[in-house]
Short mmCIF file of C-alpha atoms in Angstrom, two decimals:
data_model
loop_
_atom_site.label_atom_id
_atom_site.label_comp_id
_atom_site.label_asym_id
_atom_site.label_seq_id
_atom_site.Cartn_x
_atom_site.Cartn_y
_atom_site.Cartn_z
CA MET I 1 73.37 137.70 112.66
CA SER I 2 71.96 135.49 109.90
CA LYS I 3 71.99 131.69 110.25
CA LEU I 4 74.69 131.52 107.53
CA LYS I 5 76.92 134.07 109.36
CA THR I 6 76.34 132.26 112.64
CA PHE I 7 77.40 128.95 111.03
CA LEU I 8 80.55 130.51 109.54
CA PHE I 9 81.42 132.17 112.90
CA LEU I 10 81.09 128.83 114.82
CA THR I 11 83.05 127.02 112.13
CA ALA I 12 85.86 129.56 112.46
CA LEU I 13 85.89 129.03 116.26
CA PHE I 14 86.13 125.23 115.74
CA ILE I 15 89.04 125.56 113.34
CA SER I 16 90.75 127.98 115.72
CA ASP I 17 90.46 125.50 118.63
CA TYR I 18 91.45 122.37 116.86
CA GLY I 19 93.71 123.57 114.10
CA LEU I 20 93.34 122.88 110.41
CA SER I 21 93.75 119.14 110.76
CA ALA I 22 90.46 117.25 110.47
CA VAL I 23 91.53 114.61 112.94
CA GLN I 24 93.62 115.11 116.12
CA PRO I 25 95.35 111.89 117.29
CA LEU I 26 95.28 111.25 121.07
CA HIS I 27 97.76 108.58 122.27
CA ILE I 28 97.09 107.18 125.73
CA TYR I 29 99.34 104.99 127.83
CA ALA I 30 97.11 102.88 130.09
CA GLU I 31 97.50 100.09 132.64
CA GLU I 32 96.16 96.75 131.49
CA TYR I 33 93.01 96.58 133.70
CA PHE I 34 91.69 99.78 132.09
CA ALA I 35 92.85 98.91 128.55
CA ALA I 36 91.70 95.26 128.41
CA ASP I 37 88.89 94.20 126.05
CA TRP I 38 86.76 93.56 129.16
CA GLY I 39 87.84 96.80 130.85
CA PRO I 40 86.43 100.35 130.50
CA ALA I 41 88.64 101.43 127.59
CA PRO I 42 86.72 100.13 124.55
CA GLU I 43 83.42 101.75 125.60
CA VAL I 44 84.97 104.98 126.94
CA LYS I 45 87.01 105.35 123.73
CA ALA I 46 83.96 104.77 121.52
CA GLN I 47 81.83 107.27 123.46
CA PHE I 48 84.61 109.88 123.50
CA GLU I 49 85.13 109.64 119.72
CA ARG I 50 81.38 109.99 119.16
CA ALA I 51 81.28 113.06 121.37
CA TYR I 52 84.53 114.52 119.93
CA PRO I 53 84.77 113.19 116.30
CA GLN I 54 87.81 115.45 115.73
CA CYS I 55 89.76 113.27 118.27
CA GLN I 56 91.09 109.82 117.32
CA VAL I 57 92.20 107.75 120.33
CA THR I 58 94.82 105.02 120.36
CA ILE I 59 95.52 103.20 123.65
CA GLN I 60 98.81 101.40 124.43
CA SER I 61 98.51 98.90 127.26
CA PHE I 62 101.16 98.17 129.90
CA ASP I 63 101.24 95.04 132.12
CA SER I 64 101.75 97.07 135.29
CA ARG I 65 101.64 100.62 136.55
CA THR I 66 105.34 100.42 137.49
CA THR I 67 106.30 99.32 133.98
CA MET I 68 104.23 102.17 132.52
CA LEU I 69 105.86 104.84 134.68
CA ASN I 70 109.34 103.45 134.05
CA ARG I 71 108.73 103.55 130.25
CA LEU I 72 107.64 107.19 130.62
CA ARG I 73 110.82 108.01 132.51
CA LEU I 74 112.97 106.43 129.77
CA GLU I 75 111.15 108.22 126.97
CA GLY I 76 111.11 111.58 128.71
CA LYS I 77 109.92 114.48 126.58
CA ASN I 78 110.11 112.22 123.47
CA THR I 79 107.25 110.04 124.71
CA LYS I 80 104.45 109.26 122.25
CA ALA I 81 101.91 109.56 125.06
CA ASP I 82 99.54 112.55 125.28
CA ILE I 83 97.89 111.09 128.44
CA VAL I 84 99.11 108.53 130.97
CA LEU I 85 96.20 106.73 132.70
CA GLY I 86 96.30 104.17 135.49
CA MET I 87 98.78 105.51 138.03
CA ASP I 88 97.68 105.31 141.68
CA ASN I 89 97.98 107.60 144.73
CA HIS I 90 101.08 105.81 145.95
CA GLN I 91 102.83 106.82 142.70
CA LEU I 92 101.82 110.44 143.02
CA GLU I 93 105.20 111.83 144.04
CA ALA I 94 107.06 109.63 141.59
CA ALA I 95 104.86 110.84 138.71
CA GLU I 96 105.34 114.47 139.76
CA LYS I 97 109.07 114.08 139.90
CA THR I 98 109.24 113.05 136.25
CA GLY I 99 108.48 116.72 135.42
CA LEU I 100 106.63 115.55 132.35
CA PHE I 101 103.05 116.39 133.30
CA ALA I 102 101.07 119.63 132.92
CA PRO I 103 98.15 120.94 135.03
CA ALA I 104 94.80 119.56 133.96
CA LYS I 105 92.00 121.86 132.78
CA VAL I 106 89.14 120.15 134.61
CA ASP I 107 86.73 121.14 137.32
CA PHE I 108 88.22 119.55 140.42
CA SER I 109 85.41 120.96 142.62
CA ARG I 110 83.18 118.09 141.34
CA LEU I 111 85.33 115.45 143.06
CA SER I 112 83.68 113.40 145.81
CA LEU I 113 86.37 111.37 147.64
CA PRO I 114 86.88 110.34 151.30
CA VAL I 115 90.07 112.46 151.39
CA GLU I 116 90.80 115.91 150.05
CA TRP I 117 92.44 115.79 146.60
CA LYS I 118 94.61 118.93 146.32
CA ASN I 119 96.64 118.07 143.29
CA THR I 120 95.61 119.98 140.14
CA THR I 121 97.89 118.18 137.73
CA PHE I 122 96.48 114.66 138.00
CA VAL I 123 92.81 113.75 137.60
CA PRO I 124 91.38 110.91 139.79
CA TYR I 125 88.87 108.78 137.88
CA GLU I 126 88.14 105.84 140.19
CA PHE I 127 88.89 104.65 143.73
CA SER I 128 88.26 101.98 146.38
CA LYS I 129 89.55 100.88 149.73
CA TYR I 130 92.02 98.06 150.16
CA ALA I 131 90.48 95.11 151.94
CA PHE I 132 90.91 91.39 152.46
CA ILE I 133 88.24 89.28 150.81
CA TYR I 134 86.95 86.08 152.46
CA ASP I 135 84.27 83.48 151.97
CA LYS I 136 81.58 84.00 154.59
CA SER I 137 80.53 80.35 154.35
CA LYS I 138 84.03 79.19 155.36
CA LEU I 139 85.30 81.98 157.62
CA THR I 140 82.67 82.89 160.17
CA ASN I 141 84.92 84.95 162.51
CA PRO I 142 86.90 87.31 160.23
CA PRO I 143 89.50 89.57 161.79
CA GLU I 144 88.16 92.95 162.90
CA SER I 145 91.46 94.81 162.70
CA LEU I 146 94.68 94.64 160.68
CA LYS I 147 96.56 93.83 163.85
CA GLU I 148 94.24 90.87 164.49
CA LEU I 149 94.86 89.61 160.96
CA VAL I 150 98.63 89.87 161.52
CA GLU I 151 98.47 88.05 164.88
CA ARG I 152 96.00 85.24 164.14
CA GLU I 153 98.03 82.27 163.04
CA ASP I 154 94.85 80.21 162.33
CA LEU I 155 94.27 82.39 159.21
CA LYS I 156 95.98 81.57 155.92
CA VAL I 157 96.60 84.90 154.19
CA ILE I 158 97.41 85.68 150.51
CA TYR I 159 98.77 89.00 149.38
CA GLN I 160 100.89 90.54 146.59
CA ASP I 161 104.51 91.55 146.28
CA PRO I 162 104.77 95.37 146.78
CA ARG I 163 107.59 95.53 144.27
CA THR I 164 105.41 94.27 141.41
CA SER I 165 101.80 94.90 142.46
CA SER I 166 99.97 98.10 143.24
CA ILE I 167 97.63 96.15 145.54
CA GLY I 168 100.68 94.78 147.38
CA ARG I 169 102.06 98.33 147.62
CA GLY I 170 98.77 99.29 149.22
CA LEU I 171 99.27 96.71 152.02
CA LEU I 172 102.82 97.95 152.45
CA VAL I 173 101.62 101.51 153.10
CA TRP I 174 98.73 100.26 155.25
CA MET I 175 101.05 98.28 157.52
CA ASN I 176 103.33 101.27 157.97
CA LYS I 177 100.41 103.51 158.86
CA ILE I 178 99.19 101.12 161.53
CA TYR I 179 102.45 100.05 163.16
CA PRO I 180 105.17 102.37 164.61
CA PRO I 181 108.39 102.22 162.59
CA GLU I 182 110.17 100.11 165.25
CA GLN I 183 107.41 97.47 165.14
CA VAL I 184 106.78 97.09 161.41
CA GLU I 185 109.52 94.49 160.72
CA LYS I 186 108.31 92.28 163.57
CA ALA I 187 104.69 92.60 162.30
CA TRP I 188 105.76 91.40 158.82
CA GLN I 189 107.56 88.45 160.39
CA GLN I 190 104.42 87.62 162.40
CA LEU I 191 102.29 87.80 159.27
CA GLN I 192 104.79 85.61 157.38
CA LYS I 193 104.15 82.73 159.77
CA HIS I 194 100.68 82.27 158.35
CA THR I 195 101.06 83.72 154.83
CA LEU I 196 100.09 81.08 152.24
CA THR I 197 101.70 82.89 149.34
CA VAL I 198 102.98 86.31 148.23
CA GLY I 199 102.17 86.56 144.49
CA LYS I 200 103.53 88.75 141.74
CA GLY I 201 100.11 90.27 140.91
CA TRP I 202 96.43 90.43 141.78
CA SER I 203 95.18 88.04 139.09
CA GLU I 204 97.21 84.99 140.10
CA THR I 205 96.71 85.53 143.84
CA TYR I 206 92.93 86.11 143.55
CA GLY I 207 92.73 83.03 141.31
CA THR I 208 94.49 81.02 144.01
CA PHE I 209 91.95 82.21 146.54
CA LEU I 210 88.96 81.31 144.36
CA LYS I 211 90.34 77.80 144.01
CA GLY I 212 89.81 77.46 147.76
CA GLU I 213 93.34 78.05 148.93
CA GLY I 214 93.74 80.53 151.78
CA ASP I 215 91.23 82.19 154.07
CA LEU I 216 91.75 85.81 153.00
CA VAL I 217 93.22 87.50 149.94
CA LEU I 218 94.23 91.14 149.63
CA SER I 219 92.10 93.00 147.06
CA ASN I 220 89.72 95.95 146.86
CA ASN I 221 86.57 96.29 148.97
CA THR I 222 84.55 96.40 145.70
CA SER I 223 85.35 92.73 144.81
CA PRO I 224 82.30 91.22 146.57
CA ILE I 225 80.03 93.34 144.30
CA TYR I 226 81.61 91.75 141.26
CA HIS I 227 80.82 88.27 142.63
CA LEU I 228 77.29 89.32 143.49
CA LEU I 229 76.44 90.98 140.20
CA THR I 230 78.42 88.84 137.77
CA ASP I 231 78.55 85.41 139.41
CA GLN I 232 75.37 85.75 141.47
CA LYS I 233 77.36 84.65 144.52
CA GLU I 234 76.62 86.27 147.86
CA ASN I 235 79.23 84.39 149.93
CA TYR I 236 82.17 86.79 149.48
CA ALA I 237 82.75 89.74 151.82
CA ALA I 238 85.40 92.37 152.45
CA THR I 239 87.00 92.94 155.86
CA GLU I 240 86.17 96.17 157.74
CA PHE I 241 88.98 97.00 160.15
CA SER I 242 88.62 99.13 163.29
CA GLU I 243 91.80 101.07 162.44
CA GLY I 244 90.35 102.18 159.10
CA GLU I 245 91.59 101.35 155.61
CA THR I 246 93.84 103.00 153.05
CA LEU I 247 92.65 104.00 149.59
CA GLN I 248 93.57 103.17 146.05
CA ILE I 249 92.91 106.25 143.96
CA ASP I 250 93.62 105.81 140.23
CA PHE I 251 94.49 108.95 138.26
CA ALA I 252 95.46 110.22 134.84
CA GLY I 253 97.68 113.04 133.69
CA LYS I 254 98.43 114.85 130.42
CA ILE I 255 101.98 115.26 129.09
CA ALA I 256 103.29 118.84 129.12
CA GLY I 257 104.20 120.62 125.87
CA LYS I 258 101.92 118.61 123.58
CA HIS I 259 99.24 121.32 123.22
CA ASN I 260 96.72 118.64 122.37
CA ILE I 261 93.22 120.01 123.12
CA CYS I 262 91.83 116.48 122.87
CA ALA I 263 93.82 115.59 126.01
CA ASP I 264 92.03 118.25 128.01
CA GLU I 265 88.68 117.11 126.63
CA PHE I 266 89.41 113.47 127.50
CA LEU I 267 90.45 114.17 131.08
CA ALA I 268 87.22 116.21 131.64
CA PHE I 269 85.23 113.43 129.87
CA LEU I 270 86.39 110.89 132.48
CA LEU I 271 84.56 112.86 135.18
CA LYS I 272 81.15 112.87 133.42
CA PRO I 273 78.70 110.84 135.53
CA GLU I 274 77.65 108.64 132.60
CA ILE I 275 81.35 107.83 131.85
CA GLN I 276 82.06 107.21 135.53
CA ASN I 277 79.30 104.59 135.45
CA ILE I 278 81.12 102.74 132.65
CA ILE I 279 84.46 102.96 134.42
CA ILE I 280 83.23 101.63 137.76
CA ILE I 281 81.09 98.79 136.39
CA LYS I 282 83.83 97.56 134.03
CA GLY I 283 86.66 98.22 136.50
CA VAL I 284 84.72 97.22 139.63
CA MET I 285 85.70 100.43 141.47
CA LEU I 286 83.88 103.45 142.92
CA PRO I 287 83.15 106.79 141.19
CA VAL I 288 85.01 109.99 142.06
CA VAL I 289 81.98 112.27 141.38
CA GLU I 290 78.36 112.19 142.48
CA GLY I 291 75.76 110.69 140.17
CA ASP I 292 73.15 107.95 139.77
CA LEU I 293 74.70 104.60 140.58
CA GLU I 294 73.74 100.90 140.52
CA PRO I 295 72.35 100.39 144.09
CA HIS I 296 75.15 98.08 145.34
CA TYR I 297 77.84 100.59 144.23
CA ALA I 298 75.80 103.47 145.66
CA ALA I 299 75.51 101.77 149.02
CA LEU I 300 79.22 100.94 149.16
CA LYS I 301 80.19 104.46 148.11
CA ASN I 302 78.06 105.92 150.84
CA ALA I 303 79.54 103.51 153.46
CA VAL I 304 83.10 104.37 152.36
CA MET I 305 82.41 108.08 152.54
CA GLN I 306 80.99 107.71 156.02
CA GLY I 307 83.66 105.21 157.25
CA LYS I 308 87.10 105.60 158.71
CA THR I 309 89.78 106.27 156.08
CA ILE I 310 93.54 106.54 156.47
CA ASP I 311 94.86 109.33 154.28
CA THR I 312 98.07 108.26 152.51
CA LEU I 313 98.28 110.97 149.84
CA SER I 314 101.46 112.38 151.38
CA VAL I 315 103.42 109.10 151.29
CA SER I 316 106.69 109.67 149.44
CA ALA I 317 108.55 107.51 146.95
CA GLU I 318 111.51 107.43 149.38
CA GLN I 319 109.27 106.10 152.19
CA ILE I 320 107.95 103.32 149.93
CA LYS I 321 111.49 102.36 148.91
CA HIS I 322 112.55 102.16 152.61
CA TRP I 323 109.41 100.23 153.61
CA ILE I 324 110.04 97.68 150.85
CA GLU I 325 113.62 97.18 152.19
CA VAL I 326 112.13 96.51 155.63
CA TRP I 327 109.61 94.07 154.20
CA GLN I 328 112.30 92.18 152.28
CA ARG I 329 114.50 92.02 155.37
CA ALA I 330 111.62 90.69 157.47
CA LEU I 331 110.79 87.95 154.98
CA SER I 332 114.47 86.90 154.64
CA LYS I 333 114.75 86.03 158.33
#
């Protein structure tokens, strides 16, 4: 085949795949930490559009994952979104129940997570463990288990409301995985005795902790790396509990019936090692595939993979709803 015939053949294939339109819009709903100017979105978008110039990305930011999922439910099949990005593993069942997502065309065998990801509709793109962050120069005897944290009234604890915060929802699940059902309400009451504040979201509660209020704040176990690499501060550490920790696994999904090939390309693009590096550095999380990493992230990823993890992928929306009711009842007494 001559070079001219080869060129015409490849051009025909391209037109067949992407249609006659020169530009294919790709509308993404994203949670604010991904979509922010300082988050991964600007660089991921720029690199994706360079790699796939036929795809033009617009990103709509939402102030919380819950708000984003609720908007999707309201819009239903009329949603503008081609992709929804920024849901977490404790929303997995709720997202599936919308019936709005289609299976992803990505290679899931490349995933490297502490738990087995069996879902082929949603694509994980970052993860970490939940942990309490403390200042090593002020707290020299941190709790070694979640039960010790709950029982030690000398510790002032800050965490987030599970109704409004995904981090707070993580603690809710964690507590219910450690304590038997008949003991959870009492454990929340015990923790309430030395809780400094329960905030609406991560930003305000973490800000309170950094002002010197409280001994421990609920966050991700990646937070100390941010302080080390960005602030050049080595005094922050994450708790490591003997019972093991639960995971935050953030994922994305494509909307069914859109037939937007750019959506499949984008979901696969998220798993490229070089794009994972952007996502984890900007988002201060861990990668879901193997690849060359900044040494601190590599060391933490290895420790997490070797450590004790509590699998919460089967937690249902109904369980979370009931556990929130128990939490509210405990705090009202």
